[in-house]
Coordinates of C-alpha atoms and ligand atoms in Angstrom, one line a residue:
M1 CA 12.7 -39.1 -55.4
Y2 CA 12.4 -39.7 -52.1
S3 CA 10.2 -43.0 -52.2
I4 CA 13.1 -45.6 -51.1
L5 CA 14.0 -44.0 -48.2
L6 CA 10.8 -43.6 -47.0
S7 CA 9.4 -46.6 -47.3
L8 CA 12.5 -48.0 -45.7
L9 CA 11.8 -45.4 -42.0
V10 CA 7.9 -46.4 -42.2
C11 CA 9.3 -50.1 -42.2
Q12 CA 11.6 -50.2 -39.1
L13 CA 9.1 -47.9 -37.2
A14 CA 6.1 -50.2 -37.4
F15 CA 8.6 -52.6 -36.0
R16 CA 7.6 -50.5 -32.3
P17 CA 6.7 -53.2 -29.7
A18 CA 2.5 -52.9 -28.6
V19 CA 2.8 -48.9 -27.1
S20 CA 0.2 -46.9 -25.7
D21 CA 1.0 -42.8 -26.0
L22 CA 4.2 -41.2 -28.3
H23 CA 6.4 -39.2 -26.4
F24 CA 9.0 -36.7 -28.5
Q25 CA 10.5 -33.5 -27.9
V26 CA 11.0 -30.6 -30.7
F27 CA 13.9 -28.3 -30.6
G28 CA 15.5 -26.1 -32.9
D29 CA 18.0 -23.8 -34.5
W30 CA 21.1 -24.7 -32.2
G31 CA 24.1 -25.2 -33.3
M32 CA 26.0 -22.2 -31.4
G33 CA 28.3 -24.0 -29.3
N34 CA 27.3 -21.5 -26.4
K35 CA 26.7 -22.1 -22.7
Q36 CA 22.6 -22.2 -23.7
Q37 CA 22.3 -24.1 -26.6
K38 CA 24.2 -26.9 -23.1
L39 CA 21.7 -26.0 -20.9
V40 CA 18.6 -27.0 -22.9
A41 CA 20.5 -30.3 -24.4
M42 CA 21.0 -31.0 -20.9
A43 CA 17.1 -30.3 -20.0
M44 CA 16.1 -32.3 -22.8
M45 CA 18.0 -35.0 -21.1
K46 CA 16.5 -35.2 -17.6
N47 CA 13.1 -35.0 -19.2
A48 CA 14.5 -37.3 -21.6
V49 CA 14.9 -39.9 -18.2
I50 CA 11.9 -39.6 -17.3
T51 CA 9.2 -39.5 -20.6
K52 CA 12.1 -41.9 -22.0
P53 CA 10.7 -39.9 -25.7
N54 CA 10.4 -42.3 -29.1
F55 CA 12.9 -39.2 -31.1
I56 CA 13.6 -36.1 -31.3
V57 CA 11.9 -33.0 -33.8
N58 CA 15.0 -31.1 -35.1
V59 CA 13.5 -28.1 -36.7
G60 CA 16.9 -27.0 -38.1
D61 CA 19.5 -24.2 -38.3
N62 CA 21.5 -27.0 -37.0
F63 CA 24.8 -25.2 -37.9
Y64 CA 25.4 -21.3 -37.4
K65 CA 28.7 -21.3 -38.8
H66 CA 31.7 -23.4 -39.6
K67 CA 35.2 -22.4 -40.8
D68 CA 36.2 -23.4 -44.3
S69 CA 40.3 -22.8 -45.7
D70 CA 39.2 -19.2 -46.3
G71 CA 38.0 -18.4 -43.2
E72 CA 34.8 -18.2 -41.6
K73 CA 31.6 -18.9 -43.0
Q74 CA 27.4 -18.6 -42.0
G75 CA 27.0 -22.3 -41.8
G76 CA 26.5 -25.4 -42.0
V77 CA 29.5 -27.9 -42.5
N78 CA 32.0 -28.5 -44.8
N79 CA 31.7 -32.3 -45.0
L80 CA 31.6 -35.6 -43.1
E81 CA 34.3 -34.3 -41.1
D82 CA 33.6 -31.2 -40.0
P83 CA 34.5 -30.8 -36.1
L84 CA 31.2 -28.9 -35.5
W85 CA 29.4 -33.0 -35.2
K86 CA 31.3 -33.1 -32.3
E87 CA 31.7 -30.0 -31.6
Y88 CA 27.6 -29.3 -31.6
F89 CA 25.4 -32.7 -32.1
E90 CA 27.7 -35.7 -31.0
S91 CA 28.8 -34.0 -27.1
V92 CA 26.6 -31.9 -27.0
Y93 CA 23.1 -34.8 -26.7
I94 CA 24.7 -37.4 -24.6
D95 CA 23.4 -39.3 -22.1
Y96 CA 19.5 -41.6 -22.6
L97 CA 19.7 -38.8 -26.4
R98 CA 22.8 -40.9 -27.6
N99 CA 19.7 -44.1 -28.8
I100 CA 17.0 -41.9 -30.2
P101 CA 16.4 -41.1 -33.3
F102 CA 16.9 -37.3 -34.0
Y103 CA 14.0 -37.1 -37.2
S104 CA 16.1 -33.0 -39.0
L105 CA 15.6 -30.7 -40.8
L106 CA 17.9 -28.3 -42.0
G107 CA 17.2 -24.7 -41.9
N108 CA 18.6 -21.3 -44.1
H109 CA 21.8 -21.2 -42.1
D110 CA 22.8 -24.7 -43.2
Y111 CA 22.4 -23.9 -46.8
M112 CA 25.0 -21.7 -46.6
G113 CA 27.5 -25.3 -46.2
N114 CA 27.5 -29.0 -47.2
I115 CA 24.7 -29.7 -48.0
S116 CA 25.3 -33.8 -48.3
A117 CA 27.2 -33.9 -45.5
Q118 CA 24.4 -33.3 -43.6
L119 CA 22.4 -35.6 -46.3
L120 CA 25.1 -38.2 -45.2
Y121 CA 25.8 -37.6 -41.7
H122 CA 22.7 -40.6 -41.2
S123 CA 26.3 -43.0 -42.0
K124 CA 28.5 -42.4 -38.8
S125 CA 26.1 -41.5 -36.6
P126 CA 22.6 -43.4 -36.8
R127 CA 20.5 -41.3 -35.0
W128 CA 20.7 -38.3 -37.5
Y129 CA 18.0 -39.2 -39.6
L130 CA 17.7 -36.8 -43.2
P131 CA 17.3 -39.5 -45.7
S132 CA 17.0 -36.4 -47.8
P133 CA 15.4 -32.5 -47.4
S134 CA 12.1 -33.4 -47.3
Y135 CA 11.0 -37.3 -46.1
H136 CA 7.8 -38.3 -44.3
I137 CA 7.3 -41.2 -41.2
T138 CA 4.4 -42.7 -40.1
V139 CA 4.7 -44.4 -36.4
Q140 CA 2.3 -45.9 -34.6
V141 CA 1.0 -44.3 -31.7
D142 CA -1.0 -47.1 -29.5
E143 CA -2.2 -50.5 -32.1
Q144 CA -5.0 -48.5 -34.0
T145 CA -3.2 -44.7 -33.9
T146 CA -0.7 -43.9 -36.5
A147 CA 0.7 -40.6 -36.6
L148 CA 2.1 -38.8 -39.9
F149 CA 5.5 -36.5 -39.7
V150 CA 6.6 -35.0 -42.7
F151 CA 9.3 -32.9 -42.6
L152 CA 9.4 -30.3 -46.0
D153 CA 12.4 -28.2 -46.4
T154 CA 11.1 -24.8 -46.1
S155 CA 14.4 -22.6 -47.6
P156 CA 13.5 -22.9 -50.8
I157 CA 10.4 -21.5 -50.8
I158 CA 11.5 -18.7 -49.7
V159 CA 12.2 -16.2 -52.6
D160 CA 14.3 -14.0 -51.5
Y161 CA 17.3 -16.0 -50.3
Y162 CA 17.4 -16.8 -54.3
K163 CA 18.4 -13.5 -54.8
H164 CA 21.6 -12.7 -51.0
P165 CA 24.4 -11.7 -53.3
E166 CA 26.7 -12.0 -50.3
N167 CA 24.9 -16.3 -49.6
T168 CA 25.9 -17.7 -53.1
K169 CA 26.3 -21.2 -51.3
M170 CA 23.4 -20.9 -50.0
A171 CA 21.9 -19.7 -53.3
D172 CA 23.6 -22.5 -55.2
N173 CA 22.3 -25.0 -53.1
L174 CA 18.8 -23.7 -53.4
K175 CA 18.8 -23.7 -57.7
K176 CA 18.9 -27.1 -56.9
L177 CA 15.9 -28.2 -56.0
D178 CA 12.9 -27.5 -57.1
P179 CA 10.4 -26.4 -54.1
K180 CA 6.8 -26.6 -56.6
Q181 CA 7.4 -30.2 -56.9
Q182 CA 7.8 -30.3 -53.2
L183 CA 4.4 -28.6 -52.7
E184 CA 2.5 -31.3 -54.7
W185 CA 4.5 -33.9 -52.2
L186 CA 3.0 -32.3 -50.1
E187 CA 0.0 -32.1 -50.9
H188 CA 0.2 -36.0 -52.8
V189 CA 1.3 -37.4 -49.1
L190 CA -1.4 -35.2 -46.8
N191 CA -3.8 -36.7 -49.6
T192 CA -3.0 -40.1 -49.7
T193 CA -2.5 -41.1 -46.3
S194 CA -5.1 -42.6 -43.4
A195 CA -3.2 -41.9 -40.8
N196 CA -5.3 -40.3 -37.3
W197 CA -2.3 -38.0 -36.4
R198 CA -1.4 -35.8 -39.7
F199 CA 1.6 -33.0 -38.8
V200 CA 3.9 -31.3 -41.0
V201 CA 6.8 -29.7 -39.8
G202 CA 9.3 -27.2 -41.4
H203 CA 11.8 -25.1 -40.6
H204 CA 10.1 -21.6 -41.2
P205 CA 6.9 -20.7 -39.6
I206 CA 3.4 -20.3 -41.3
I207 CA 2.7 -17.2 -38.5
S208 CA 4.9 -15.4 -35.9
S209 CA 4.4 -12.5 -33.3
T210 CA 7.3 -10.7 -34.7
T211 CA 8.2 -8.6 -37.2
A212 CA 11.3 -10.7 -38.6
S213 CA 9.5 -13.4 -40.7
L214 CA 6.9 -10.8 -42.0
L215 CA 9.2 -11.3 -45.4
T216 CA 8.9 -15.5 -45.3
E217 CA 6.0 -15.6 -44.0
Q218 CA 4.1 -14.5 -47.3
D219 CA 6.1 -16.9 -49.8
M220 CA 5.1 -19.5 -46.6
N221 CA 1.3 -18.9 -46.7
M222 CA 1.5 -21.5 -49.9
V223 CA 1.9 -24.2 -47.3
D224 CA -0.6 -23.4 -45.1
T225 CA -3.1 -23.4 -47.7
I226 CA -2.5 -27.1 -48.7
I227 CA -2.3 -27.3 -44.7
Q228 CA -5.8 -25.8 -44.0
K229 CA -7.3 -28.2 -46.7
Y230 CA -6.1 -31.1 -45.9
S231 CA -6.7 -30.6 -41.6
V232 CA -3.1 -31.0 -40.4
Q233 CA -3.6 -30.8 -36.4
A234 CA 0.0 -29.0 -35.8
Y235 CA 2.2 -27.4 -38.0
F236 CA 5.8 -27.7 -36.1
S237 CA 8.9 -24.5 -36.5
G238 CA 11.4 -23.4 -35.6
H239 CA 13.2 -19.3 -37.3
I240 CA 12.4 -17.6 -34.9
H241 CA 14.6 -17.8 -31.3
Q242 CA 11.4 -17.8 -29.0
L243 CA 9.0 -20.4 -27.9
E244 CA 5.4 -19.3 -29.7
H245 CA 1.5 -21.2 -29.7
H246 CA -0.6 -20.5 -32.2
N247 CA -4.2 -21.4 -32.8
D248 CA -6.0 -20.7 -36.1
N249 CA -8.1 -22.3 -37.9
N250 CA -8.4 -25.3 -35.9
I251 CA -4.2 -26.3 -36.7
D252 CA -1.7 -25.7 -33.4
Y253 CA 1.5 -23.6 -34.5
F254 CA 3.9 -24.3 -32.7
I255 CA 7.5 -21.9 -32.8
S256 CA 10.4 -24.4 -31.5
G257 CA 13.5 -22.3 -31.6
A258 CA 15.3 -21.4 -29.5
G259 CA 17.3 -24.2 -29.3
A260 CA 20.2 -22.1 -27.9
T261 CA 19.1 -18.7 -27.6
G262 CA 15.4 -16.8 -26.8
R263 CA 15.6 -13.1 -27.3
S264 CA 13.3 -10.3 -28.4
Y265 CA 11.9 -9.7 -31.7
V266 CA 9.8 -6.3 -32.9
T267 CA 5.8 -7.7 -32.7
N268 CA 4.1 -8.1 -35.2
P269 CA 0.0 -6.6 -34.4
K270 CA -1.2 -9.8 -37.2
G271 CA 0.5 -12.0 -35.7
L272 CA -0.8 -11.8 -32.2
R273 CA -4.5 -12.0 -33.9
T274 CA -3.8 -16.0 -33.4
L275 CA -0.4 -16.0 -30.5
N276 CA -1.9 -18.2 -27.5
W277 CA 1.2 -17.5 -25.1
F278 CA 5.3 -17.3 -26.0
G279 CA 8.1 -16.7 -24.5
Q280 CA 10.8 -15.7 -25.0
D281 CA 14.1 -18.0 -22.7
A282 CA 15.6 -21.1 -24.4
G283 CA 13.3 -24.0 -23.8
F284 CA 11.9 -27.1 -25.7
L285 CA 8.8 -28.7 -26.6
N286 CA 7.8 -32.1 -24.7
V287 CA 4.6 -33.7 -26.5
T288 CA 2.7 -36.8 -25.7
L289 CA 0.3 -37.5 -27.8
S290 CA -2.7 -40.6 -27.0
K291 CA -5.0 -42.1 -30.0
D292 CA -7.3 -38.7 -29.1
L293 CA -5.3 -36.2 -27.4
M294 CA -1.1 -33.9 -28.0
T295 CA 0.1 -32.1 -24.8
A296 CA 2.4 -29.9 -26.0
Q297 CA 4.8 -27.9 -23.1
F298 CA 6.6 -25.3 -23.9
L299 CA 9.8 -26.0 -20.9
G300 CA 12.5 -23.9 -19.8
T301 CA 16.1 -25.0 -19.3
D302 CA 14.7 -25.3 -15.6
L303 CA 12.5 -27.7 -16.3
S304 CA 9.8 -25.8 -15.5
V305 CA 6.5 -25.9 -18.1
L306 CA 6.1 -22.2 -18.7
H307 CA 3.3 -23.3 -21.3
T308 CA 0.7 -25.4 -21.8
S309 CA -1.6 -26.8 -24.4
H310 CA -4.3 -29.8 -25.7
T311 CA -5.5 -30.7 -29.5
P312 CA -7.7 -32.9 -29.9
I313 CA -8.2 -34.9 -33.0
I314 CA -10.3 -34.2 -35.3
Ligands
NAG401 C1 30.0 -32.3 -48.7 O1 31.1 -33.4 -47.7 C2 30.7 -34.6 -49.3 C3 30.9 -35.9 -47.3 O2 31.9 -35.6 -46.5 C4 32.0 -34.9 -49.5 O3 32.4 -36.5 -50.0 C5 32.1 -33.4 -50.3 O4 33.1 -33.8 -50.9 C6 31.7 -32.3 -49.9 N1 32.1 -31.4 -50.6 C7 32.0 -30.0 -50.4 C8 32.0 -29.0 -52.4 O5 32.8 -30.0 -49.6
NAG402 C1 -6.9 -36.4 -53.0 O1 -6.4 -36.4 -54.9 C2 -8.0 -37.4 -55.8 C3 -7.5 -37.7 -56.5 O2 -6.7 -37.3 -57.2 C4 -9.2 -36.0 -55.5 O3 -9.8 -36.3 -57.0 C5 -9.2 -35.2 -54.7 O4 -9.8 -33.9 -55.3 C6 -8.2 -35.0 -53.5 N1 -8.1 -34.3 -51.9 C7 -8.5 -33.0 -52.1 C8 -9.1 -32.4 -50.6 O5 -7.5 -32.1 -53.0
NAG403 C1 6.7 -34.2 -20.3 O1 5.5 -34.5 -20.8 C2 5.2 -35.6 -19.7 C3 4.0 -36.6 -20.5 O2 3.2 -35.7 -20.2 C4 5.2 -35.4 -18.3 O3 5.5 -36.4 -17.5 C5 6.4 -35.1 -18.4 O4 6.2 -35.0 -16.7 C6 6.4 -33.9 -19.0 N1 7.8 -33.1 -18.3 C7 7.6 -32.4 -17.8 C8 9.6 -32.0 -17.3 O5 7.3 -31.3 -17.3

């Protein structure tokens, strides 16, 4: 069901002029409208002027609350006309970022609002890419090298989300999706790709240093089994409002969920086993991909380099 839109995306991207190296930034959990969101956005813009990223990866939780006729709701947008589009997105990610695609995902907060509006928003703002809750793109890194990005919609995988009585809207939205079919689709995409670099992006982490995502990580195990089986090089996520880098069985796991706030959590000893680095301040990930090496740097709002990781192609 996703394939028509996807082939359009892939064709469009295949016409990039001859290039060497691919640059992108990964950020998430940003739609709060607070000062920290603007500081991260400013840093992303300044870094974009230096690195000229090909695109931005947005791991979701795009809107944390919205107002509708019965008052304030927990997340998402009401419709295409919701003023939050301008307030939290268009007027925040400006300048150099205006003409760069934002490959986006829905976070659990987005599921508390109108999902269709987020899927349709591309028609109003071409840089917003969210053709369906999950999709994949393949991009050229150089003339010989390609990179696959699978954008996976992880909220429907989280069993607990169907049970929240206070979030009937979320459960209603999720019930329309088929998580099992999505995992089969993920497996099919990874099994049939010929891309040299293979990445999976999801809102929820598979591993984190915190106890806050213990429950969701249990469900995300199913995704882990698949990405391990097909040897993807990295998994990018958010959800936890920190910056984290883990490595397990030759896969790098990045959490970039500090697009509007950084905070501390209770530590999960199990997550420490795979942890390379974590930071509790707001920031984002600055990534450069060449034919055989990925360099990923966590940057703070002052553009200081907080942590650098090198992933070789395997
Ligand atoms: C969701 O947003 C779309 C696009 O603006 C709109 O057509 C639709 O009526 C909205 N749905 C609800 C339930 O408000
Ligand atoms: C990929 O799909 C083919 C054809 O269905 C199957 O034979 C093969 O075992 C799959 N690869 C893996 C690693 O599961
Ligand atoms: C982001 O990465 C690029 C490529 O490695 C580098 O040129 C740039 O200086 C980095 N940004 C910052 C702020 O360090």
